[in-house]
Amino acid sequence: MGVFSNKIDREQLKPGDHIYSWRQAYIYAHHGIYVGDGMVTHFTRGAGQEIGTGTVLDRLLVSSSPAHDLDNPCPKCGDLSKNEGVISSCLDCFLYGGELYLFEYGVKAAFFLAKPRGGTCTLAASDPPEDVLRRASFLLEKGFGGYNIFKNNCEDFAIYCKTGLLVFTNLSVGRSGQAASYLAAASAVVATPLRFMTTSMSGLAAVGYGMYCVSRLVSDIGLRRDVSKVPVETLVASHSVSEPEMTGNINEPEKTAEMPKDTAKND
């Protein structure tokens, strides 16, 4: 792995790894957590779609999760076309014929900025594999809330499993580096008065790319201040991923939430 590619071989995979695979000619990547034994836990929109906006744009973005025909489902996963939310599938179905990549944690700012595409690394540190696997297993059973392409998507799910961090404001995108990079690119093109400071094409490109990089960096989960460490039990008990009950400090170790006795009985 390096600046140009995070591609890895299957033999390098370890339980608790955050992996992804590019789709639709590198338009977007689908993310998940490798849990071992050739299986991946990942978050989907539902109806066989990995991502979606709920609009006509879905015709361009749609990607079906299973890598098999509906008449010939995967012998290991079965028919995944009717599954939704957090699902478990084999590595072949997750990759959908694509290459395997490893999402990197704890990278330096210079390395982060050297990556032109978002959704491949973060400055945030990963928690131990046992914590990652516990969150993934818990959310596979309890769910991860409603899918939102900008604030609660497959990358958000994988990053939460790895870090336990959640965004607690409604004013910006979620933890996803892909969503942040798309919005950063849009803002660099249409929202900066700095483009009038130079008339040369090279100058315009430099200003635009500089704004794109800065916007990506400040939106990274490892630098943002609108995040908090949230135990997975508290996340599920709140019944809302987009506006969870925030507890603890971002720098404190995750603790198991103590739920009221009447709430525990209902679970």
Short mmCIF file of C-alpha atoms in Angstrom, two decimals:
data_model
loop_
_atom_site.label_atom_id
_atom_site.label_comp_id
_atom_site.label_asym_id
_atom_site.label_seq_id
_atom_site.Cartn_x
_atom_site.Cartn_y
_atom_site.Cartn_z
CA MET A 1 0.00 0.00 0.00
CA GLY A 2 0.99 3.62 -0.45
CA VAL A 3 -0.04 7.02 -1.73
CA PHE A 4 -1.20 5.72 -5.09
CA SER A 5 -3.08 2.57 -4.07
CA ASN A 6 -4.46 0.79 -0.99
CA LYS A 7 -4.92 -2.45 -2.90
CA ILE A 8 -4.17 -5.64 -0.95
CA ASP A 9 -4.36 -9.41 -1.43
CA ARG A 10 -6.93 -11.53 0.35
CA GLU A 11 -4.17 -13.32 2.24
CA GLN A 12 -3.32 -10.02 3.95
CA LEU A 13 -6.79 -9.58 5.44
CA LYS A 14 -7.24 -9.67 9.22
CA PRO A 15 -10.52 -9.70 11.20
CA GLY A 16 -11.49 -6.13 12.02
CA ASP A 17 -10.05 -4.64 8.83
CA HIS A 18 -12.00 -1.84 7.11
CA ILE A 19 -12.09 -2.77 3.44
CA TYR A 20 -13.63 -1.27 0.31
CA SER A 21 -14.03 -1.89 -3.39
CA TRP A 22 -14.57 0.64 -6.17
CA ARG A 23 -17.79 0.57 -8.19
CA GLN A 24 -19.14 2.09 -11.41
CA ALA A 25 -15.80 3.06 -12.99
CA TYR A 26 -14.46 4.48 -9.70
CA ILE A 27 -17.45 6.78 -9.16
CA TYR A 28 -17.83 5.50 -5.60
CA ALA A 29 -16.58 2.74 -3.31
CA HIS A 30 -18.51 0.29 -1.15
CA HIS A 31 -17.15 -0.17 2.40
CA GLY A 32 -17.41 -2.88 5.03
CA ILE A 33 -15.74 -4.64 7.95
CA TYR A 34 -13.99 -7.96 7.37
CA VAL A 35 -14.99 -10.22 10.26
CA GLY A 36 -13.02 -13.34 9.32
CA ASP A 37 -13.82 -16.70 7.69
CA GLY A 38 -14.28 -14.96 4.35
CA MET A 39 -17.24 -12.87 5.57
CA VAL A 40 -17.89 -9.11 5.52
CA THR A 41 -20.39 -7.02 7.51
CA HIS A 42 -21.55 -3.93 5.61
CA PHE A 43 -24.34 -1.34 5.46
CA THR A 44 -26.70 -1.07 2.46
CA ARG A 45 -29.66 1.05 1.47
CA GLY A 46 -31.89 -1.96 0.89
CA ALA A 47 -33.71 -3.66 -1.98
CA GLY A 48 -30.40 -5.00 -3.20
CA GLN A 49 -28.88 -1.49 -3.49
CA GLU A 50 -25.59 -0.62 -1.84
CA ILE A 51 -26.16 3.14 -2.13
CA GLY A 52 -28.96 5.45 -3.16
CA THR A 53 -30.40 8.94 -2.92
CA GLY A 54 -34.08 8.12 -3.18
CA THR A 55 -34.21 10.12 -6.42
CA VAL A 56 -33.91 9.52 -10.16
CA LEU A 57 -30.12 9.61 -9.68
CA ASP A 58 -30.38 6.07 -8.33
CA ARG A 59 -30.61 4.89 -11.93
CA LEU A 60 -27.01 5.99 -12.35
CA LEU A 61 -25.72 4.98 -8.91
CA VAL A 62 -27.52 1.70 -8.36
CA SER A 63 -25.32 -1.28 -7.62
CA SER A 64 -26.72 -4.60 -6.56
CA SER A 65 -25.00 -6.30 -3.64
CA PRO A 66 -24.97 -9.94 -4.78
CA ALA A 67 -22.49 -10.99 -7.43
CA HIS A 68 -24.81 -13.80 -8.53
CA ASP A 69 -27.99 -13.97 -10.61
CA LEU A 70 -31.20 -14.09 -8.59
CA ASP A 71 -31.93 -17.49 -10.12
CA ASN A 72 -28.54 -18.73 -8.99
CA PRO A 73 -27.84 -17.18 -5.54
CA CYS A 74 -24.52 -17.46 -3.78
CA PRO A 75 -24.31 -20.84 -2.01
CA LYS A 76 -22.72 -19.14 1.01
CA CYS A 77 -24.83 -15.99 1.28
CA GLY A 78 -28.14 -16.96 -0.32
CA ASP A 79 -30.35 -14.31 -1.95
CA LEU A 80 -29.16 -10.87 -0.76
CA SER A 81 -31.45 -8.85 -3.02
CA LYS A 82 -34.16 -8.51 -0.35
CA ASN A 83 -31.82 -7.71 2.53
CA GLU A 84 -31.38 -4.17 3.82
CA GLY A 85 -29.48 -2.25 6.45
CA VAL A 86 -26.51 -3.99 8.01
CA ILE A 87 -25.95 -7.33 6.27
CA SER A 88 -23.39 -10.11 6.20
CA SER A 89 -22.06 -11.52 2.95
CA CYS A 90 -19.07 -13.44 1.67
CA LEU A 91 -16.06 -11.56 0.38
CA ASP A 92 -16.86 -12.45 -3.24
CA CYS A 93 -20.36 -10.97 -3.02
CA PHE A 94 -19.02 -7.88 -1.26
CA LEU A 95 -16.37 -7.25 -3.91
CA TYR A 96 -18.89 -7.76 -6.71
CA GLY A 97 -16.07 -8.59 -9.12
CA GLY A 98 -13.97 -5.60 -8.04
CA GLU A 99 -10.55 -5.31 -6.45
CA LEU A 100 -9.90 -5.38 -2.70
CA TYR A 101 -8.60 -2.27 -0.89
CA LEU A 102 -7.73 -1.56 2.75
CA PHE A 103 -8.86 1.69 4.40
CA GLU A 104 -5.99 3.21 6.42
CA TYR A 105 -6.24 4.76 9.90
CA GLY A 106 -3.92 7.07 11.82
CA VAL A 107 -2.26 8.57 8.74
CA LYS A 108 -0.37 11.85 8.79
CA ALA A 109 -1.90 15.03 7.35
CA ALA A 110 0.65 15.13 4.52
CA PHE A 111 -0.18 11.57 3.50
CA PHE A 112 -3.92 12.32 3.73
CA LEU A 113 -3.58 15.32 1.42
CA ALA A 114 -1.45 13.33 -1.02
CA LYS A 115 -4.46 11.09 -1.62
CA PRO A 116 -6.53 12.86 -4.27
CA ARG A 117 -9.68 10.83 -3.55
CA GLY A 118 -11.57 10.80 -0.28
CA GLY A 119 -12.78 7.61 1.35
CA THR A 120 -9.42 5.84 1.45
CA CYS A 121 -7.85 6.92 4.76
CA THR A 122 -8.31 9.07 7.87
CA LEU A 123 -6.24 10.80 10.51
CA ALA A 124 -8.35 9.13 13.22
CA ALA A 125 -6.88 6.15 15.02
CA SER A 126 -8.53 2.73 14.92
CA ASP A 127 -9.66 0.94 18.05
CA PRO A 128 -8.44 -2.62 18.77
CA PRO A 129 -9.86 -5.36 16.48
CA GLU A 130 -11.92 -6.89 19.28
CA ASP A 131 -13.81 -3.59 19.74
CA VAL A 132 -14.33 -3.27 15.98
CA LEU A 133 -15.72 -6.79 15.69
CA ARG A 134 -17.99 -6.31 18.71
CA ARG A 135 -19.54 -3.19 17.20
CA ALA A 136 -19.99 -4.84 13.80
CA SER A 137 -21.63 -7.90 15.36
CA PHE A 138 -23.92 -5.79 17.56
CA LEU A 139 -25.04 -3.58 14.66
CA LEU A 140 -25.59 -6.61 12.42
CA GLU A 141 -28.23 -7.67 14.92
CA LYS A 142 -29.62 -4.26 15.94
CA GLY A 143 -29.16 -2.14 12.80
CA PHE A 144 -27.48 1.19 12.09
CA GLY A 145 -30.47 3.46 11.53
CA GLY A 146 -31.75 4.82 8.24
CA TYR A 147 -29.48 5.04 5.21
CA ASN A 148 -28.42 8.52 4.09
CA ILE A 149 -25.93 8.88 1.24
CA PHE A 150 -24.33 11.98 2.80
CA LYS A 151 -24.65 11.42 6.57
CA ASN A 152 -25.11 7.70 7.19
CA ASN A 153 -23.70 5.47 4.46
CA CYS A 154 -21.54 2.35 4.21
CA GLU A 155 -18.32 4.27 4.88
CA ASP A 156 -19.88 5.94 7.93
CA PHE A 157 -20.80 2.50 9.24
CA ALA A 158 -17.30 1.10 8.77
CA ILE A 159 -15.64 4.16 10.32
CA TYR A 160 -17.95 3.96 13.34
CA CYS A 161 -17.11 0.28 13.81
CA LYS A 162 -13.40 1.12 13.67
CA THR A 163 -13.43 4.23 15.88
CA GLY A 164 -16.72 4.47 17.79
CA LEU A 165 -16.94 8.12 16.68
CA LEU A 166 -20.17 9.84 15.62
CA VAL A 167 -20.90 13.33 14.30
CA PHE A 168 -23.37 15.10 16.60
CA THR A 169 -24.34 18.12 14.46
CA ASN A 170 -26.78 18.37 11.56
CA LEU A 171 -24.85 21.12 9.75
CA SER A 172 -22.43 19.00 7.76
CA VAL A 173 -21.76 15.62 6.24
CA GLY A 174 -21.16 12.52 8.32
CA ARG A 175 -17.91 10.66 8.76
CA SER A 176 -17.66 9.59 5.10
CA GLY A 177 -14.55 10.82 3.28
CA GLN A 178 -16.25 10.17 -0.06
CA ALA A 179 -19.15 12.49 0.71
CA ALA A 180 -16.78 15.13 2.10
CA SER A 181 -14.58 15.01 -1.02
CA TYR A 182 -17.56 15.42 -3.38
CA LEU A 183 -18.83 18.44 -1.46
CA ALA A 184 -15.30 19.83 -1.21
CA ALA A 185 -14.91 19.59 -4.98
CA ALA A 186 -18.25 21.32 -5.55
CA SER A 187 -17.43 24.15 -3.15
CA ALA A 188 -13.99 24.64 -4.71
CA VAL A 189 -15.59 25.13 -8.11
CA VAL A 190 -18.53 27.39 -7.35
CA ALA A 191 -18.20 28.94 -3.91
CA THR A 192 -14.86 30.73 -3.69
CA PRO A 193 -14.19 34.42 -4.43
CA LEU A 194 -10.47 33.51 -4.51
CA ARG A 195 -10.91 32.39 -8.12
CA PHE A 196 -10.94 36.07 -9.09
CA MET A 197 -7.45 36.60 -7.67
CA THR A 198 -5.87 35.06 -10.76
CA THR A 199 -6.78 34.89 -14.42
CA SER A 200 -4.43 32.13 -15.52
CA MET A 201 -5.69 28.58 -15.86
CA SER A 202 -2.82 27.25 -13.77
CA GLY A 203 -3.59 29.78 -11.06
CA LEU A 204 -7.27 28.89 -11.04
CA ALA A 205 -6.39 25.19 -10.82
CA ALA A 206 -3.98 25.81 -7.92
CA VAL A 207 -6.52 27.87 -5.97
CA GLY A 208 -9.30 25.36 -6.59
CA TYR A 209 -7.20 22.35 -5.64
CA GLY A 210 -5.92 24.11 -2.54
CA MET A 211 -9.47 24.78 -1.35
CA TYR A 212 -10.44 21.20 -2.17
CA CYS A 213 -7.57 19.83 -0.05
CA VAL A 214 -8.26 22.14 2.91
CA SER A 215 -11.97 21.33 2.85
CA ARG A 216 -11.24 17.58 2.80
CA LEU A 217 -8.79 17.88 5.65
CA VAL A 218 -11.01 19.87 8.01
CA SER A 219 -13.90 17.48 7.29
CA ASP A 220 -11.90 14.41 8.30
CA ILE A 221 -13.21 12.57 11.36
CA GLY A 222 -9.74 12.76 12.92
CA LEU A 223 -9.75 16.60 13.02
CA ARG A 224 -13.39 17.51 13.46
CA ARG A 225 -14.64 18.83 16.78
CA ASP A 226 -18.29 17.92 16.27
CA VAL A 227 -17.67 14.26 17.07
CA SER A 228 -17.95 12.13 20.18
CA LYS A 229 -17.13 8.59 21.25
CA VAL A 230 -20.44 6.74 21.52
CA PRO A 231 -20.80 3.19 22.91
CA VAL A 232 -22.63 0.96 20.47
CA GLU A 233 -25.26 0.09 23.09
CA THR A 234 -26.07 3.78 23.57
CA LEU A 235 -26.22 4.29 19.81
CA VAL A 236 -28.80 1.55 19.37
CA ALA A 237 -30.78 2.60 22.46
CA SER A 238 -31.12 6.14 21.08
CA HIS A 239 -32.94 4.75 17.99
CA SER A 240 -31.26 7.45 15.87
CA VAL A 241 -27.89 7.42 14.15
CA SER A 242 -28.16 10.96 12.81
CA GLU A 243 -28.94 12.48 16.20
CA PRO A 244 -27.55 10.06 18.79
CA GLU A 245 -27.27 10.67 22.50
CA MET A 246 -23.68 11.75 22.97
CA THR A 247 -21.80 10.54 26.01
CA GLY A 248 -18.20 10.66 27.12
CA ASN A 249 -15.23 12.38 25.55
CA ILE A 250 -13.62 11.71 22.19
CA ASN A 251 -10.32 10.89 23.91
CA GLU A 252 -11.77 8.56 26.52
CA PRO A 253 -11.96 4.78 26.04
CA GLU A 254 -15.35 3.43 25.07
CA LYS A 255 -17.42 2.18 27.96
CA THR A 256 -20.45 -0.06 27.93
CA ALA A 257 -23.54 2.05 28.43
CA GLU A 258 -25.63 1.34 31.53
CA MET A 259 -29.19 1.23 30.29
CA PRO A 260 -32.19 1.70 32.63
CA LYS A 261 -33.73 -1.52 33.83
CA ASP A 262 -37.06 -0.94 32.08
CA THR A 263 -35.23 -0.24 28.79
CA ALA A 264 -33.11 -3.36 29.16
CA LYS A 265 -36.23 -5.46 29.59
CA ASN A 266 -37.70 -4.14 26.37
CA ASP A 267 -34.55 -5.15 24.48
#
